[in-house]
Amino acid sequence: MDIESYLQSKGIAYEKHVHEKAYTAQELAHAEHVSGYMVAKPVIVKTDYDYAMCVLPAPHHLNLERAAQALQEAHVELASERELADLFPDCELGAEPAIGSMYGMETVVDQSLHEDTHIIMSAGTHHEAVRINRDDWERICEPVVASITESL
């Protein structure tokens, strides 16, 4: 199921934007003419038993120790590109939507992104994005809110 179908099935209003190719979350922010702090960047981590989606602002880096604590795991590691391709077969690599629930994943959001009114994310391709209300995003993802990042 693509992101538009998923959002429609959940009754979530969204805006879809088409832009020049953007391969990173910071490039997406530039293409959308917004601060990187409004762009939700998903980082997939592997626990001992499953995968989880950590969502952070584009300018930040994930702190794996903090992510493990938020997930109540002893440790986590980054998922490999091969694992990402298997987990997100409907997406271009690196353009996964920041909606863990769409893929059956627990979601952890950095508290700094939790404060925005809207978020922008990739829509499965490097040239499409969606903008949704943060409250709606939280309603469908039910994320754990924690401090999981380090700024650059």
XYZ file of N, CA and C in Angstrom:
456
model
N 0.857 -1.182 0.000
C 0.000 0.000 0.000
C 0.901 1.243 0.000
N 0.615 2.191 -0.888
C 1.419 3.411 -0.908
C 0.944 4.378 0.185
N 1.722 5.409 0.409
C 1.440 6.326 1.511
C 0.099 7.046 1.335
N -0.237 7.415 0.112
C -1.502 8.112 -0.096
C -2.687 7.214 0.251
N -2.649 5.972 -0.195
C -3.722 5.027 0.130
C -3.800 4.800 1.633
N -2.647 4.692 2.265
C -2.618 4.467 3.709
C -3.239 5.656 4.450
N -2.814 6.864 4.108
C -3.349 8.054 4.779
C -4.849 8.196 4.528
N -5.279 7.931 3.306
C -6.705 8.002 2.996
C -7.488 6.977 3.802
N -6.936 5.766 3.954
C -7.634 4.717 4.714
C -7.763 5.083 6.187
N -6.873 5.948 6.674
C -6.902 6.385 8.071
C -7.640 7.711 8.246
N -8.135 8.279 7.136
C -8.852 9.544 7.212
C -7.960 10.733 7.518
N -6.703 10.667 7.085
C -5.718 11.716 7.368
C -5.605 12.663 6.175
N -5.796 13.951 6.423
C -5.603 14.966 5.385
C -4.099 15.152 5.163
N -3.710 15.359 3.924
C -2.294 15.554 3.602
C -2.177 16.383 2.336
N -0.993 16.930 2.154
C -0.652 17.607 0.904
C 0.477 16.816 0.269
N 0.336 16.498 -1.001
C 1.408 15.814 -1.723
C 2.129 16.837 -2.573
N 3.446 16.800 -2.540
C 4.277 17.718 -3.316
C 5.213 16.916 -4.208
N 5.409 17.398 -5.415
C 6.410 16.839 -6.323
C 7.526 17.868 -6.417
N 8.756 17.425 -6.314
C 9.918 18.329 -6.305
C 11.072 17.685 -7.054
N 12.159 18.437 -7.221
C 13.339 17.857 -7.849
C 13.863 16.729 -6.960
N 14.627 15.823 -7.541
C 15.126 14.674 -6.778
C 15.889 15.140 -5.547
N 15.597 14.478 -4.441
C 16.262 14.759 -3.167
C 16.608 13.414 -2.546
N 17.899 13.178 -2.308
C 18.338 11.880 -1.805
C 18.550 11.857 -0.300
N 18.596 13.011 0.324
C 18.746 13.067 1.776
C 17.613 13.909 2.354
N 17.417 13.782 3.650
C 16.364 14.569 4.306
C 16.676 16.065 4.220
N 17.936 16.435 4.305
C 18.298 17.847 4.186
C 18.027 18.358 2.768
N 18.293 17.523 1.749
C 17.973 17.901 0.374
C 16.463 18.043 0.199
N 15.694 17.181 0.875
C 14.236 17.283 0.827
C 13.781 18.610 1.429
N 14.376 18.998 2.540
C 14.034 20.287 3.161
C 14.305 21.430 2.177
N 15.451 21.373 1.515
C 15.793 22.407 0.534
C 14.788 22.413 -0.615
N 14.450 21.236 -1.137
C 13.513 21.139 -2.253
C 12.117 21.633 -1.869
N 11.751 21.446 -0.592
C 10.435 21.868 -0.108
C 10.445 23.300 0.440
N 11.622 23.923 0.463
C 11.774 25.299 0.944
C 11.340 25.448 2.411
N 11.762 24.480 3.232
C 11.447 24.521 4.660
C 12.712 24.235 5.456
N 12.651 24.514 6.737
C 13.743 24.168 7.637
C 13.854 22.652 7.736
N 15.058 22.165 7.857
C 15.272 20.732 8.070
C 14.610 20.230 9.337
N 14.313 21.142 10.240
C 13.676 20.757 11.502
C 12.204 20.405 11.316
N 11.651 20.654 10.117
C 10.266 20.264 9.821
C 10.199 18.946 9.058
N 11.352 18.445 8.613
C 11.392 17.216 7.827
C 11.631 16.021 8.743
N 10.718 15.055 8.676
C 10.807 13.839 9.479
C 11.667 12.823 8.742
N 12.808 12.499 9.328
C 13.749 11.547 8.736
C 13.621 10.209 9.471
N 13.215 9.144 8.764
C 13.143 7.846 9.434
C 14.498 7.141 9.431
N 14.860 6.580 10.558
C 16.065 5.767 10.670
C 15.611 4.422 11.241
N 15.875 3.357 10.512
C 15.401 2.043 10.925
C 16.492 1.344 11.724
N 16.092 0.858 12.888
C 17.021 0.120 13.739
C 16.528 -1.305 13.932
N 17.478 -2.172 14.195
C 17.188 -3.579 14.434
C 17.407 -3.861 15.914
N 16.404 -4.478 16.527
C 16.532 -4.907 17.918
C 16.876 -6.401 17.890
N 16.914 -7.030 19.040
C 17.184 -8.471 19.064
C 16.078 -9.272 18.383
N 14.868 -8.707 18.322
C 13.728 -9.480 17.833
C 12.978 -8.871 16.658
N 13.194 -7.591 16.386
C 12.356 -6.920 15.404
C 13.057 -5.670 14.877
N 12.314 -4.872 14.111
C 12.790 -3.595 13.612
C 11.919 -2.502 14.208
N 12.478 -1.311 14.336
C 11.724 -0.157 14.823
C 12.130 1.046 13.983
N 11.214 2.025 13.919
C 11.481 3.241 13.172
C 11.721 4.383 14.148
N 12.871 5.008 14.028
C 13.188 6.202 14.801
C 13.007 7.392 13.864
N 12.259 8.382 14.301
C 11.953 9.532 13.453
C 12.568 10.772 14.086
N 13.381 11.474 13.308
C 14.100 12.621 13.821
C 14.140 13.736 12.804
N 14.422 14.954 13.245
C 14.553 16.063 12.296
C 15.765 15.842 11.393
N 15.665 16.297 10.156
C 16.718 16.090 9.169
C 18.123 16.477 9.640
N 18.303 17.600 10.368
C 19.669 17.985 10.738
C 20.294 17.148 11.857
N 19.549 16.240 12.449
C 20.060 15.489 13.597
C 20.537 14.096 13.215
N 21.340 13.527 14.093
C 21.808 12.145 13.976
C 21.214 11.332 15.103
N 20.931 10.077 14.821
C 20.382 9.184 15.836
C 21.462 8.775 16.818
N 21.135 8.827 18.095
C 21.995 8.302 19.146
C 21.476 6.896 19.451
N 22.238 5.869 19.084
C 21.778 4.488 19.221
C 21.525 4.091 20.671
N 22.331 4.594 21.599
C 22.110 4.267 23.007
C 20.784 4.831 23.501
N 20.492 6.064 23.136
C 19.216 6.670 23.539
C 18.040 5.960 22.882
N 18.208 5.562 21.616
C 17.141 4.829 20.927
C 16.880 3.500 21.623
N 17.934 2.802 22.002
C 17.772 1.527 22.714
C 17.020 1.738 24.028
N 17.370 2.793 24.752
C 16.673 3.083 26.012
C 15.194 3.360 25.763
N 14.886 4.159 24.743
C 13.490 4.495 24.438
C 12.695 3.252 24.046
N 13.359 2.315 23.381
C 12.707 1.073 22.957
C 12.754 -0.005 24.036
N 13.407 0.302 25.151
C 13.588 -0.641 26.259
C 14.296 -1.912 25.789
N 15.365 -1.687 25.030
C 16.197 -2.772 24.513
C 17.611 -2.611 25.065
N 18.333 -3.702 25.161
C 19.716 -3.651 25.637
C 20.599 -2.915 24.635
N 20.351 -3.140 23.352
C 21.089 -2.429 22.300
C 20.292 -2.485 21.004
N 20.600 -1.584 20.099
C 20.028 -1.585 18.751
C 21.156 -1.287 17.779
N 20.936 -1.645 16.536
C 21.899 -1.308 15.485
C 21.126 -0.866 14.253
N 21.806 -0.150 13.389
C 21.168 0.323 12.165
C 20.863 -0.847 11.241
N 19.707 -0.809 10.611
C 19.362 -1.819 9.617
C 20.226 -1.605 8.382
N 20.549 -2.683 7.701
C 21.372 -2.595 6.490
C 20.514 -2.183 5.293
N 21.173 -1.785 4.208
C 20.439 -1.423 2.995
C 19.630 -2.607 2.470
N 20.167 -3.794 2.570
C 19.449 -4.994 2.127
C 18.183 -5.188 2.967
N 18.304 -4.996 4.270
C 17.132 -5.121 5.139
C 16.098 -4.047 4.808
N 16.557 -2.825 4.545
C 15.633 -1.750 4.174
C 14.886 -2.085 2.887
N 15.589 -2.640 1.918
C 14.943 -3.017 0.659
C 13.869 -4.074 0.908
N 14.117 -4.991 1.823
C 13.129 -6.023 2.147
C 11.958 -5.455 2.942
N 12.240 -4.522 3.853
C 11.197 -3.953 4.714
C 10.295 -2.966 3.973
N 10.846 -2.308 2.951
C 10.116 -1.268 2.223
C 10.144 -1.559 0.721
N 9.555 -2.669 0.292
C 9.643 -3.042 -1.126
C 8.929 -2.067 -2.060
N 8.029 -1.255 -1.516
C 7.269 -0.301 -2.326
C 7.940 1.063 -2.416
N 9.135 1.194 -1.840
C 9.818 2.499 -1.782
C 11.179 2.454 -2.442
N 11.596 3.624 -2.944
C 12.976 3.766 -3.384
C 13.846 3.800 -2.129
N 15.012 3.171 -2.188
C 15.907 3.117 -1.039
C 16.259 4.534 -0.582
N 15.985 4.828 0.672
C 16.271 6.136 1.231
C 15.105 7.106 1.150
N 13.963 6.655 0.621
C 12.793 7.537 0.494
C 11.590 6.974 1.263
N 11.869 6.220 2.306
C 10.815 5.597 3.091
C 10.008 6.658 3.839
N 8.682 6.532 3.859
C 7.867 7.465 4.654
C 8.119 7.244 6.144
N 8.036 8.311 6.907
C 8.281 8.237 8.352
C 6.999 7.851 9.085
N 6.426 6.716 8.677
C 5.192 6.227 9.290
C 5.402 4.758 9.634
N 5.933 4.505 10.810
C 6.244 3.139 11.220
C 5.038 2.221 11.212
N 3.881 2.746 11.609
C 2.674 1.917 11.686
C 2.269 1.368 10.326
N 2.622 2.057 9.273
C 2.302 1.609 7.914
C 3.025 0.298 7.602
N 4.126 0.054 8.303
C 4.944 -1.141 8.069
C 4.988 -2.052 9.298
N 4.083 -1.817 10.237
C 4.014 -2.665 11.427
C 5.180 -2.490 12.387
N 5.790 -1.313 12.377
C 6.951 -1.064 13.240
C 6.603 -0.141 14.392
N 7.207 -0.431 15.534
C 7.124 0.512 16.640
C 7.848 1.779 16.206
N 7.328 2.928 16.612
C 7.912 4.209 16.219
C 8.349 4.980 17.448
N 9.544 5.543 17.379
C 10.056 6.451 18.405
C 10.334 7.766 17.704
N 9.829 8.862 18.258
C 10.060 10.175 17.656
C 10.902 11.014 18.616
N 11.849 11.738 18.059
C 12.634 12.637 18.898
C 11.749 13.763 19.399
N 11.929 14.120 20.654
C 11.051 15.126 21.267
C 11.101 16.466 20.541
N 12.185 16.787 19.861
C 12.255 18.071 19.150
C 11.301 18.101 17.958
N 11.068 16.972 17.306
C 10.126 16.914 16.189
C 8.690 16.870 16.703
N 8.525 16.377 17.890
C 7.214 16.247 18.534
C 6.554 17.607 18.744
N 7.323 18.686 18.709
C 6.798 20.016 19.017
C 6.239 20.763 17.805
N 6.535 20.320 16.579
C 6.069 21.022 15.371
C 4.582 20.770 15.116
N 3.938 21.690 14.406
C 2.518 21.517 14.088
C 2.317 20.653 12.851
N 3.263 20.689 11.907
C 3.205 19.879 10.692
C 4.559 19.228 10.477
N 4.547 18.116 9.773
C 5.805 17.488 9.385
C 5.746 17.155 7.900
N 6.918 17.121 7.304
C 7.075 16.777 5.890
C 7.960 15.544 5.836
N 7.616 14.634 4.940
C 8.409 13.410 4.808
C 8.411 12.933 3.368
N 9.366 12.085 3.052
C 9.385 11.451 1.738
C 8.141 10.593 1.593
N 7.691 10.461 0.361
C 6.471 9.700 0.087
C 6.751 8.405 -0.662
N 7.955 7.868 -0.488
C 8.302 6.602 -1.132
C 9.182 6.734 -2.354
N 9.317 7.976 -2.867
C 10.218 8.232 -3.994
C 11.104 9.421 -3.642
N 12.133 9.619 -4.440
C 13.051 10.732 -4.190
C 12.534 12.054 -4.757
N 11.368 12.043 -5.380
C 10.825 13.285 -5.939
C 9.404 13.601 -5.451
N 8.945 12.913 -4.416
C 7.619 13.194 -3.855
C 7.708 13.290 -2.331
N 6.887 14.172 -1.787
C 6.831 14.344 -0.340
C 5.382 14.562 0.073
N 5.102 14.313 1.331
C 3.792 14.646 1.892
C 3.990 15.509 3.128
N 3.018 16.376 3.341
C 2.977 17.250 4.520
C 1.701 16.909 5.258
N 1.852 16.553 6.547
C 0.671 16.222 7.340
C 0.750 16.910 8.692
N -0.388 17.024 9.317
C -0.477 17.584 10.655
C 0.214 16.628 11.627
N 1.050 17.163 12.494
C 1.792 16.319 13.433
C 0.859 15.535 14.349
N -0.222 16.162 14.793
C -1.163 15.448 15.663
C -1.765 14.241 14.945
N -2.092 14.392 13.660
C -2.608 13.259 12.883
C -1.542 12.175 12.755
N -0.303 12.590 12.500
C 0.804 11.633 12.395
C 0.940 10.854 13.697
N 0.893 11.565 14.820
C 1.020 10.879 16.112
C -0.146 9.929 16.359
N -1.319 10.314 15.909
C -2.496 9.460 16.113
C -2.329 8.122 15.387
N -1.781 8.137 14.172
C -1.645 6.873 13.439
C -0.380 6.103 13.805
N 0.661 6.793 14.250
C 1.919 6.106 14.588
C 2.014 5.715 16.065
N 1.324 6.451 16.920
C 1.406 6.222 18.367
C 2.864 6.072 18.826
N 3.691 7.082 18.552
C 5.120 6.943 18.849
C 5.446 7.111 20.326
N 6.547 6.509 20.699
C 7.188 6.808 21.968
C 7.928 8.120 21.727
N 7.790 9.084 22.629
C 8.467 10.366 22.496
C 9.665 10.362 23.439
N 10.857 10.592 22.898
C 12.072 10.551 23.717
C 13.157 11.392 23.072
N 14.174 11.687 23.837
C 15.344 12.388 23.298
C 16.279 11.314 22.720
N 16.305 11.190 21.390
C 17.065 10.112 20.749
C 18.116 10.611 19.765
N 18.355 11.936 19.740
C 19.247 12.472 18.715
C 20.402 13.260 19.287
N 21.291 13.554 18.353
C 22.395 14.494 18.575
C 22.345 15.446 17.398
N 22.447 16.744 17.644
C 22.458 17.675 16.522
C 23.839 17.683 15.887
N 23.880 18.083 14.635
C 25.169 18.107 13.907
C 25.986 19.312 14.297
